Amino acid sequence: MNPFTILLLPSSFAIKIMLLLLMVDCELGSNVVNENSDVVSADERNKIGRHSRKFEPHWQSLDLRKLPKWYDDAKFGIFIHWGIYSVTAFKSEWFWWHWKGENKREYNAYMRNNFPSQSYQDLASKLTGSNFNANEWAELVEDSGAKYFVFTSKHHEGFTHWKSDESWNWNSVDLGPKRDVLDELKTAFSNTNVTFGLYYSLYEWFNPWYNEDKKNDFKTQEFVKRKIMPQLYDLVHKYEPLYIWSDGDWEAKSDYWSSAKFLAWLYNESPVKDNVVVNDRWGKDANCIHGDIKTCKDRYNPGKKLPFKWENAMTIDKLSWGYRQEAKLDSYISTSKLIENLIETVSCGGNLLLNVAPTADGRITPIYEERLRDIGKWLRINGEAIYGTKPWRVQKDPHSWKVWYTQKLNSVYAIMCGWPKSRYLHLGSPETNSLTSVKLLGFSGNISWSQLSQGIQIDLYQIPRASSSGDHAWTFVLENIE
C-alpha cells in the first residue's frame, strides 16, 4: 500500500495499517540467516544491533546476536581450574574418572599409596583452601595484563564452589574450604579492571540422573530439569558472570541440554543480557558452530584468520588443567612461547584464555606466578599491539622469521617473536609510501629502515635487545602503510 494512501484514511484506521506493515517488516527481518554456512560470520552478526530484536530459543535466532565489544577488545584472559582433583594432584583433573570410571591400575595404586581406604568424596575435606585469598588471585590476574577471568564453578565431578541447593553436601560451603568461593572471587574482581566469568560443566561423570538419561538415549531430561537448569539460573542471578564458559556437552545434543531456551533467557531477560558472552559447548551439534565464541576443542589454534570469533583455551602445564604435584620444570610452557601463542592467536582474530592450576590449599605456585607477571610486564610495553586490535590483511609475514601482524586504526604492528641471527629484519608484506614511518615500542631511539622491491628492511644493529621488551617479542609500529 502506498504510504500517501494511508494518510488519506481515517487516523485510527491508518495507524492500525501502519502498525500491521511494521509487524510484517519485522517478521521478514527475523528470517535473515546465512544460507551458505552453518556458522554465522562476525560480519553478519554485526549487522544485527544488540538491542534490535528479541531472541527466540533456537540457533537460527541466537546466532544473529552481536558479540559484545568488550570481549573482542580484551584479547587475553586467565582460566583457573580448582576442585577435588587438586587434592589428588596426579596426572590431570580427570582423576576420578580414570580411577573409578576406567579402573586404571596406576590410579588404583596411587590411591592405595596416598589415600588408603578413602573414597573420592572423602577427599573433599582436604580441599582446605587454607591459603586461598581471592584478593591475591585478583591482583595477580590483573598484573598479568589479562582483561577477563574464568573460574571453574563446577567441573565434571559435580562439586560446586558455591552453596547450590542442587549439590547438597557436595559444595565448598558445606565441605572443604567451607566458604562461598564464587562470592569471594566476584567481590575481589569487582575491584579490578578484569571482567568476571564462570566455567560450568553440564556433564557429570557419576550423577545417577545423568546416567539414567543417557541410558534412555537422552529422550528424558531428569538431570537437566532437576540440576543443570536450576544451577545455571542460580549462577547468573547470584554472581552475574559476563562470560559463561560451558563444557561437558559432547555426549548429547543441545536439545537435551535445553541450551537454546537458556540462552534466549540469558540474552533477553537476565541481569547480564546486554554484555554477557558464551562459548560454543552447548551440545555435540553446537560445538564450533553456535555460541558467541567458538572454542572448538582444547588448545584450539587454527593458525589462520577465521570468519568468526574464536578462542584458544590452553594450559601453562603442557599436560593438565588441574594442579599436578609430579610436574617438572619442563612440564611448563616458557614465557616466550606463551607470549608467542598470544601474539599468533590475536593476529588471527582470536582471544587467548590461559589456564592456571592452584594447589588444594589455594596457592598459585611460583612458576605460575612468574609466568603471569612476566606476560604482564611484556604487555605493559606491547599491549598497544594486542588490546583492541583487528587482524591485518596478512597474519604472518611470508619473508621473515616468526613475525605476526595486528592492526588498530591507522597503525599496523609487526611483532617479532624472537631475535633473528641476521642484522636485518625483512618484512615482505608492508607497502610503503612517502609518509611511512617505523618505530619500536619501548625504544625511544630512531629506527633505521629502507624500502625494498618487496616490503621493507629494518636495521636491528643499533637496537639493544634488553632496552625494549626483554627477550620475548618486539613490536614495530608501522604508520602509513598498505
Short mmCIF file of N, CA and C in Angstrom, two decimals, residues 117-246:
data_model
loop_
_atom_site.label_atom_id
_atom_site.label_comp_id
_atom_site.label_asym_id
_atom_site.label_seq_id
_atom_site.Cartn_x
_atom_site.Cartn_y
_atom_site.Cartn_z
N SER A 117 41.97 -46.54 51.64
CA SER A 117 40.61 -46.75 52.19
C SER A 117 39.74 -45.51 52.14
N GLN A 118 40.08 -44.55 51.28
CA GLN A 118 39.27 -43.34 51.16
C GLN A 118 38.56 -43.29 49.81
N SER A 119 37.36 -42.77 49.85
CA SER A 119 36.61 -42.54 48.61
C SER A 119 36.96 -41.16 48.05
N TYR A 120 36.54 -40.89 46.84
CA TYR A 120 36.78 -39.57 46.26
C TYR A 120 36.05 -38.50 47.08
N GLN A 121 34.85 -38.84 47.54
CA GLN A 121 34.09 -37.89 48.35
C GLN A 121 34.82 -37.55 49.65
N ASP A 122 35.53 -38.52 50.20
CA ASP A 122 36.30 -38.26 51.43
C ASP A 122 37.37 -37.19 51.23
N LEU A 123 37.84 -37.05 49.99
CA LEU A 123 38.94 -36.12 49.71
C LEU A 123 38.50 -34.65 49.76
N ALA A 124 37.18 -34.42 49.73
CA ALA A 124 36.69 -33.03 49.72
C ALA A 124 37.16 -32.26 50.95
N SER A 125 37.29 -32.93 52.08
CA SER A 125 37.72 -32.25 53.30
C SER A 125 39.16 -31.75 53.20
N LYS A 126 39.91 -32.33 52.26
CA LYS A 126 41.31 -31.94 52.08
C LYS A 126 41.48 -30.78 51.09
N LEU A 127 40.39 -30.39 50.44
CA LEU A 127 40.43 -29.17 49.63
C LEU A 127 40.21 -28.01 50.60
N THR A 128 41.22 -27.74 51.40
CA THR A 128 41.04 -26.83 52.54
C THR A 128 40.92 -25.37 52.14
N GLY A 129 41.64 -24.96 51.09
CA GLY A 129 41.65 -23.54 50.76
C GLY A 129 42.24 -22.70 51.86
N SER A 130 43.07 -23.30 52.71
CA SER A 130 43.61 -22.57 53.86
C SER A 130 44.48 -21.38 53.45
N ASN A 131 45.05 -21.43 52.26
CA ASN A 131 45.85 -20.31 51.76
C ASN A 131 45.17 -19.58 50.60
N PHE A 132 43.90 -19.88 50.38
CA PHE A 132 43.16 -19.20 49.31
C PHE A 132 42.85 -17.77 49.72
N ASN A 133 43.24 -16.84 48.88
CA ASN A 133 42.97 -15.43 49.10
C ASN A 133 42.50 -14.83 47.78
N ALA A 134 41.21 -14.56 47.69
CA ALA A 134 40.63 -14.09 46.44
C ALA A 134 41.27 -12.78 45.97
N ASN A 135 41.61 -11.91 46.90
CA ASN A 135 42.23 -10.63 46.52
C ASN A 135 43.61 -10.84 45.91
N GLU A 136 44.36 -11.81 46.44
CA GLU A 136 45.67 -12.10 45.87
C GLU A 136 45.54 -12.68 44.46
N TRP A 137 44.57 -13.55 44.26
CA TRP A 137 44.34 -14.09 42.91
C TRP A 137 43.99 -12.95 41.95
N ALA A 138 43.09 -12.08 42.38
CA ALA A 138 42.64 -10.98 41.52
C ALA A 138 43.80 -10.04 41.19
N GLU A 139 44.64 -9.75 42.17
CA GLU A 139 45.80 -8.87 41.92
C GLU A 139 46.74 -9.50 40.90
N LEU A 140 46.99 -10.80 41.03
CA LEU A 140 47.89 -11.48 40.10
C LEU A 140 47.32 -11.50 38.69
N VAL A 141 46.04 -11.81 38.56
CA VAL A 141 45.41 -11.84 37.24
C VAL A 141 45.46 -10.47 36.59
N GLU A 142 45.17 -9.43 37.36
CA GLU A 142 45.22 -8.08 36.80
C GLU A 142 46.65 -7.72 36.40
N ASP A 143 47.63 -8.10 37.20
CA ASP A 143 49.02 -7.78 36.89
C ASP A 143 49.51 -8.53 35.65
N SER A 144 48.88 -9.64 35.33
CA SER A 144 49.26 -10.41 34.13
C SER A 144 48.89 -9.70 32.85
N GLY A 145 48.04 -8.68 32.96
CA GLY A 145 47.54 -7.99 31.77
C GLY A 145 46.27 -8.59 31.22
N ALA A 146 45.77 -9.65 31.84
CA ALA A 146 44.52 -10.26 31.39
C ALA A 146 43.36 -9.30 31.63
N LYS A 147 42.40 -9.31 30.72
CA LYS A 147 41.24 -8.44 30.83
C LYS A 147 39.97 -9.18 31.22
N TYR A 148 40.04 -10.51 31.28
CA TYR A 148 38.90 -11.27 31.80
C TYR A 148 39.40 -12.52 32.51
N PHE A 149 38.51 -13.08 33.34
CA PHE A 149 38.86 -14.18 34.22
C PHE A 149 37.73 -15.20 34.21
N VAL A 150 38.07 -16.48 34.11
CA VAL A 150 37.07 -17.55 34.10
C VAL A 150 37.46 -18.58 35.16
N PHE A 151 36.53 -18.90 36.06
CA PHE A 151 36.79 -19.83 37.15
C PHE A 151 35.82 -21.01 37.10
N THR A 152 36.32 -22.20 37.44
CA THR A 152 35.51 -23.42 37.40
C THR A 152 34.51 -23.46 38.56
N SER A 153 33.29 -23.03 38.28
CA SER A 153 32.24 -23.09 39.31
C SER A 153 31.85 -24.54 39.61
N LYS A 154 31.90 -25.40 38.59
CA LYS A 154 31.63 -26.83 38.74
C LYS A 154 32.30 -27.57 37.60
N HIS A 155 33.11 -28.58 37.93
CA HIS A 155 33.74 -29.41 36.90
C HIS A 155 32.96 -30.72 36.79
N HIS A 156 33.49 -31.68 36.04
CA HIS A 156 32.75 -32.92 35.77
C HIS A 156 32.50 -33.76 37.02
N GLU A 157 33.20 -33.48 38.09
CA GLU A 157 32.99 -34.21 39.36
C GLU A 157 31.72 -33.77 40.08
N GLY A 158 31.15 -32.62 39.67
CA GLY A 158 29.88 -32.15 40.23
C GLY A 158 30.01 -31.29 41.46
N PHE A 159 31.21 -31.14 42.01
CA PHE A 159 31.44 -30.33 43.21
C PHE A 159 31.34 -28.85 42.83
N THR A 160 30.51 -28.10 43.56
CA THR A 160 30.32 -26.68 43.23
C THR A 160 31.05 -25.78 44.21
N HIS A 161 31.48 -24.63 43.71
CA HIS A 161 32.18 -23.66 44.55
C HIS A 161 31.25 -22.58 45.09
N TRP A 162 29.98 -22.92 45.19
CA TRP A 162 29.00 -22.08 45.89
C TRP A 162 27.97 -23.01 46.52
N LYS A 163 27.17 -22.50 47.41
CA LYS A 163 26.20 -23.34 48.11
C LYS A 163 24.98 -23.54 47.22
N SER A 164 25.08 -24.53 46.37
CA SER A 164 23.99 -24.85 45.45
C SER A 164 23.03 -25.83 46.11
N ASP A 165 21.74 -25.52 46.05
CA ASP A 165 20.73 -26.44 46.61
C ASP A 165 20.72 -27.77 45.88
N GLU A 166 21.17 -27.76 44.64
CA GLU A 166 21.17 -28.98 43.83
C GLU A 166 22.46 -29.80 44.03
N SER A 167 23.40 -29.28 44.79
CA SER A 167 24.62 -30.03 45.14
C SER A 167 24.76 -30.06 46.66
N TRP A 168 23.73 -30.56 47.30
CA TRP A 168 23.70 -30.59 48.76
C TRP A 168 24.85 -31.44 49.29
N ASN A 169 25.60 -30.85 50.21
CA ASN A 169 26.73 -31.53 50.85
C ASN A 169 27.81 -31.96 49.86
N TRP A 170 27.85 -31.32 48.71
CA TRP A 170 28.90 -31.56 47.73
C TRP A 170 29.27 -30.21 47.13
N ASN A 171 29.63 -29.28 48.03
CA ASN A 171 29.95 -27.91 47.62
C ASN A 171 30.93 -27.30 48.61
N SER A 172 31.53 -26.19 48.23
CA SER A 172 32.61 -25.59 49.00
C SER A 172 32.16 -24.91 50.28
N VAL A 173 30.86 -24.74 50.47
CA VAL A 173 30.36 -24.15 51.71
C VAL A 173 30.14 -25.23 52.76
N ASP A 174 29.66 -26.37 52.33
CA ASP A 174 29.41 -27.47 53.27
C ASP A 174 30.67 -28.29 53.55
N LEU A 175 31.59 -28.35 52.59
CA LEU A 175 32.79 -29.18 52.70
C LEU A 175 34.03 -28.39 52.32
N GLY A 176 35.19 -28.95 52.64
CA GLY A 176 36.45 -28.36 52.18
C GLY A 176 36.67 -26.98 52.76
N PRO A 177 36.75 -25.96 51.90
CA PRO A 177 37.04 -24.60 52.39
C PRO A 177 35.97 -24.07 53.34
N LYS A 178 34.73 -24.56 53.15
CA LYS A 178 33.57 -24.06 53.89
C LYS A 178 33.42 -22.55 53.69
N ARG A 179 33.54 -22.17 52.42
CA ARG A 179 33.43 -20.77 52.01
C ARG A 179 32.73 -20.70 50.66
N ASP A 180 32.02 -19.61 50.43
CA ASP A 180 31.44 -19.36 49.11
C ASP A 180 32.54 -18.76 48.24
N VAL A 181 33.25 -19.63 47.56
CA VAL A 181 34.42 -19.22 46.77
C VAL A 181 34.01 -18.25 45.67
N LEU A 182 32.88 -18.51 45.02
CA LEU A 182 32.44 -17.63 43.93
C LEU A 182 32.16 -16.22 44.43
N ASP A 183 31.53 -16.12 45.58
CA ASP A 183 31.21 -14.79 46.12
C ASP A 183 32.49 -14.03 46.45
N GLU A 184 33.47 -14.71 47.02
CA GLU A 184 34.74 -14.05 47.35
C GLU A 184 35.47 -13.59 46.09
N LEU A 185 35.45 -14.44 45.06
CA LEU A 185 36.12 -14.07 43.81
C LEU A 185 35.38 -12.94 43.10
N LYS A 186 34.06 -13.01 43.06
CA LYS A 186 33.27 -11.95 42.44
C LYS A 186 33.57 -10.60 43.10
N THR A 187 33.61 -10.58 44.43
CA THR A 187 33.89 -9.35 45.17
C THR A 187 35.31 -8.85 44.87
N ALA A 188 36.28 -9.76 44.86
CA ALA A 188 37.67 -9.36 44.62
C ALA A 188 37.85 -8.79 43.22
N PHE A 189 37.26 -9.42 42.22
CA PHE A 189 37.45 -8.95 40.85
C PHE A 189 36.65 -7.69 40.55
N SER A 190 35.65 -7.40 41.37
CA SER A 190 34.91 -6.15 41.17
C SER A 190 35.78 -4.94 41.48
N ASN A 191 36.89 -5.15 42.16
CA ASN A 191 37.82 -4.06 42.48
C ASN A 191 38.98 -3.97 41.49
N THR A 192 38.88 -4.69 40.36
CA THR A 192 39.90 -4.65 39.31
C THR A 192 39.27 -4.22 38.00
N ASN A 193 40.08 -4.15 36.96
CA ASN A 193 39.55 -3.87 35.62
C ASN A 193 39.39 -5.16 34.81
N VAL A 194 39.29 -6.29 35.52
CA VAL A 194 39.18 -7.60 34.90
C VAL A 194 37.72 -8.07 34.95
N THR A 195 37.18 -8.48 33.81
CA THR A 195 35.80 -8.95 33.73
C THR A 195 35.68 -10.37 34.30
N PHE A 196 34.62 -10.60 35.08
CA PHE A 196 34.44 -11.85 35.81
C PHE A 196 33.59 -12.83 35.02
N GLY A 197 34.08 -14.08 34.88
CA GLY A 197 33.34 -15.11 34.17
C GLY A 197 33.41 -16.44 34.90
N LEU A 198 32.54 -17.37 34.52
CA LEU A 198 32.48 -18.68 35.17
C LEU A 198 32.42 -19.81 34.15
N TYR A 199 33.20 -20.83 34.42
CA TYR A 199 33.12 -22.11 33.72
C TYR A 199 32.06 -22.96 34.42
N TYR A 200 31.29 -23.72 33.62
CA TYR A 200 30.30 -24.62 34.20
C TYR A 200 30.21 -25.88 33.34
N SER A 201 30.42 -27.04 33.97
CA SER A 201 30.31 -28.31 33.26
C SER A 201 28.88 -28.82 33.30
N LEU A 202 28.32 -29.06 32.11
CA LEU A 202 26.99 -29.65 32.04
C LEU A 202 27.03 -31.12 32.49
N TYR A 203 28.01 -31.81 32.02
CA TYR A 203 28.17 -33.25 32.23
C TYR A 203 28.74 -33.55 33.61
N GLU A 204 28.28 -34.64 34.23
CA GLU A 204 28.87 -35.13 35.48
C GLU A 204 29.09 -36.62 35.35
N TRP A 205 30.29 -37.08 35.68
CA TRP A 205 30.68 -38.46 35.47
C TRP A 205 29.72 -39.47 36.09
N PHE A 206 29.40 -39.28 37.35
CA PHE A 206 28.71 -40.33 38.08
C PHE A 206 27.35 -39.91 38.64
N ASN A 207 26.74 -38.89 38.04
CA ASN A 207 25.43 -38.47 38.51
C ASN A 207 24.37 -39.48 38.04
N PRO A 208 23.59 -40.06 38.95
CA PRO A 208 22.62 -41.09 38.55
C PRO A 208 21.52 -40.57 37.62
N TRP A 209 21.11 -39.31 37.79
CA TRP A 209 20.10 -38.76 36.87
C TRP A 209 20.66 -38.68 35.46
N TYR A 210 21.90 -38.22 35.36
CA TYR A 210 22.51 -38.12 34.03
C TYR A 210 22.66 -39.50 33.40
N ASN A 211 23.15 -40.44 34.16
CA ASN A 211 23.37 -41.78 33.61
C ASN A 211 22.06 -42.47 33.23
N GLU A 212 20.97 -42.15 33.94
CA GLU A 212 19.66 -42.69 33.57
C GLU A 212 19.18 -42.06 32.26
N ASP A 213 19.37 -40.73 32.12
CA ASP A 213 19.01 -40.07 30.85
C ASP A 213 19.82 -40.64 29.69
N LYS A 214 21.10 -40.87 29.93
CA LYS A 214 21.96 -41.44 28.90
C LYS A 214 21.49 -42.84 28.51
N LYS A 215 21.10 -43.62 29.50
CA LYS A 215 20.59 -44.96 29.24
C LYS A 215 19.31 -44.90 28.40
N ASN A 216 18.54 -43.83 28.56
CA ASN A 216 17.30 -43.62 27.79
C ASN A 216 17.55 -42.91 26.47
N ASP A 217 18.82 -42.92 26.04
CA ASP A 217 19.22 -42.28 24.77
C ASP A 217 18.89 -40.79 24.77
N PHE A 218 18.95 -40.18 25.96
CA PHE A 218 18.72 -38.74 26.15
C PHE A 218 17.32 -38.30 25.71
N LYS A 219 16.37 -39.22 25.77
CA LYS A 219 14.98 -38.86 25.49
C LYS A 219 14.27 -38.38 26.75
N THR A 220 14.89 -38.58 27.91
CA THR A 220 14.42 -38.00 29.17
C THR A 220 15.39 -36.90 29.59
N GLN A 221 14.94 -36.00 30.45
CA GLN A 221 15.75 -34.84 30.86
C GLN A 221 15.74 -34.63 32.37
N GLU A 222 15.71 -35.70 33.13
CA GLU A 222 15.67 -35.55 34.57
C GLU A 222 16.87 -34.76 35.09
N PHE A 223 18.05 -35.08 34.60
CA PHE A 223 19.28 -34.41 35.05
C PHE A 223 19.24 -32.91 34.72
N VAL A 224 18.81 -32.59 33.51
CA VAL A 224 18.77 -31.20 33.07
C VAL A 224 17.75 -30.41 33.88
N LYS A 225 16.57 -30.97 34.05
CA LYS A 225 15.49 -30.26 34.74
C LYS A 225 15.75 -30.12 36.24
N ARG A 226 16.33 -31.16 36.84
CA ARG A 226 16.46 -31.17 38.29
C ARG A 226 17.79 -30.58 38.78
N LYS A 227 18.77 -30.49 37.89
CA LYS A 227 20.07 -29.96 38.35
C LYS A 227 20.64 -28.87 37.46
N ILE A 228 20.81 -29.13 36.16
CA ILE A 228 21.56 -28.20 35.30
C ILE A 228 20.87 -26.84 35.18
N MET A 229 19.61 -26.84 34.78
CA MET A 229 18.92 -25.55 34.62
C MET A 229 18.81 -24.78 35.93
N PRO A 230 18.41 -25.41 37.04
CA PRO A 230 18.38 -24.63 38.30
C PRO A 230 19.74 -24.03 38.67
N GLN A 231 20.82 -24.78 38.43
CA GLN A 231 22.14 -24.26 38.79
C GLN A 231 22.56 -23.11 37.87
N LEU A 232 22.30 -23.23 36.58
CA LEU A 232 22.69 -22.16 35.66
C LEU A 232 21.95 -20.86 35.97
N TYR A 233 20.64 -20.95 36.20
CA TYR A 233 19.88 -19.75 36.55
C TYR A 233 20.38 -19.17 37.88
N ASP A 234 20.69 -20.04 38.82
CA ASP A 234 21.19 -19.61 40.12
C ASP A 234 22.51 -18.86 39.99
N LEU A 235 23.43 -19.41 39.17
CA LEU A 235 24.72 -18.76 38.95
C LEU A 235 24.57 -17.36 38.37
N VAL A 236 23.70 -17.22 37.40
CA VAL A 236 23.53 -15.92 36.74
C VAL A 236 22.92 -14.91 37.70
N HIS A 237 21.91 -15.31 38.43
CA HIS A 237 21.25 -14.37 39.35
C HIS A 237 22.16 -13.98 40.51
N LYS A 238 22.92 -14.93 41.06
CA LYS A 238 23.73 -14.64 42.24
C LYS A 238 25.04 -13.92 41.91
N TYR A 239 25.70 -14.31 40.82
CA TYR A 239 27.07 -13.85 40.59
C TYR A 239 27.25 -13.02 39.31
N GLU A 240 26.23 -12.97 38.47
CA GLU A 240 26.23 -12.13 37.27
C GLU A 240 27.53 -12.23 36.47
N PRO A 241 27.95 -13.42 36.08
CA PRO A 241 29.16 -13.54 35.25
C PRO A 241 28.92 -12.97 33.85
N LEU A 242 29.93 -12.31 33.31
CA LEU A 242 29.80 -11.77 31.95
C LEU A 242 30.39 -12.71 30.90
N TYR A 243 30.87 -13.87 31.35
CA TYR A 243 31.27 -14.92 30.42
C TYR A 243 30.83 -16.24 31.06
N ILE A 244 30.02 -17.01 30.34
CA ILE A 244 29.65 -18.36 30.79
C ILE A 244 30.32 -19.34 29.84
N TRP A 245 31.30 -20.05 30.40
CA TRP A 245 32.13 -20.98 29.62
C TRP A 245 31.62 -22.39 29.88
N SER A 246 30.73 -22.85 29.00
CA SER A 246 30.11 -24.16 29.16
C SER A 246 31.05 -25.27 28.67
#
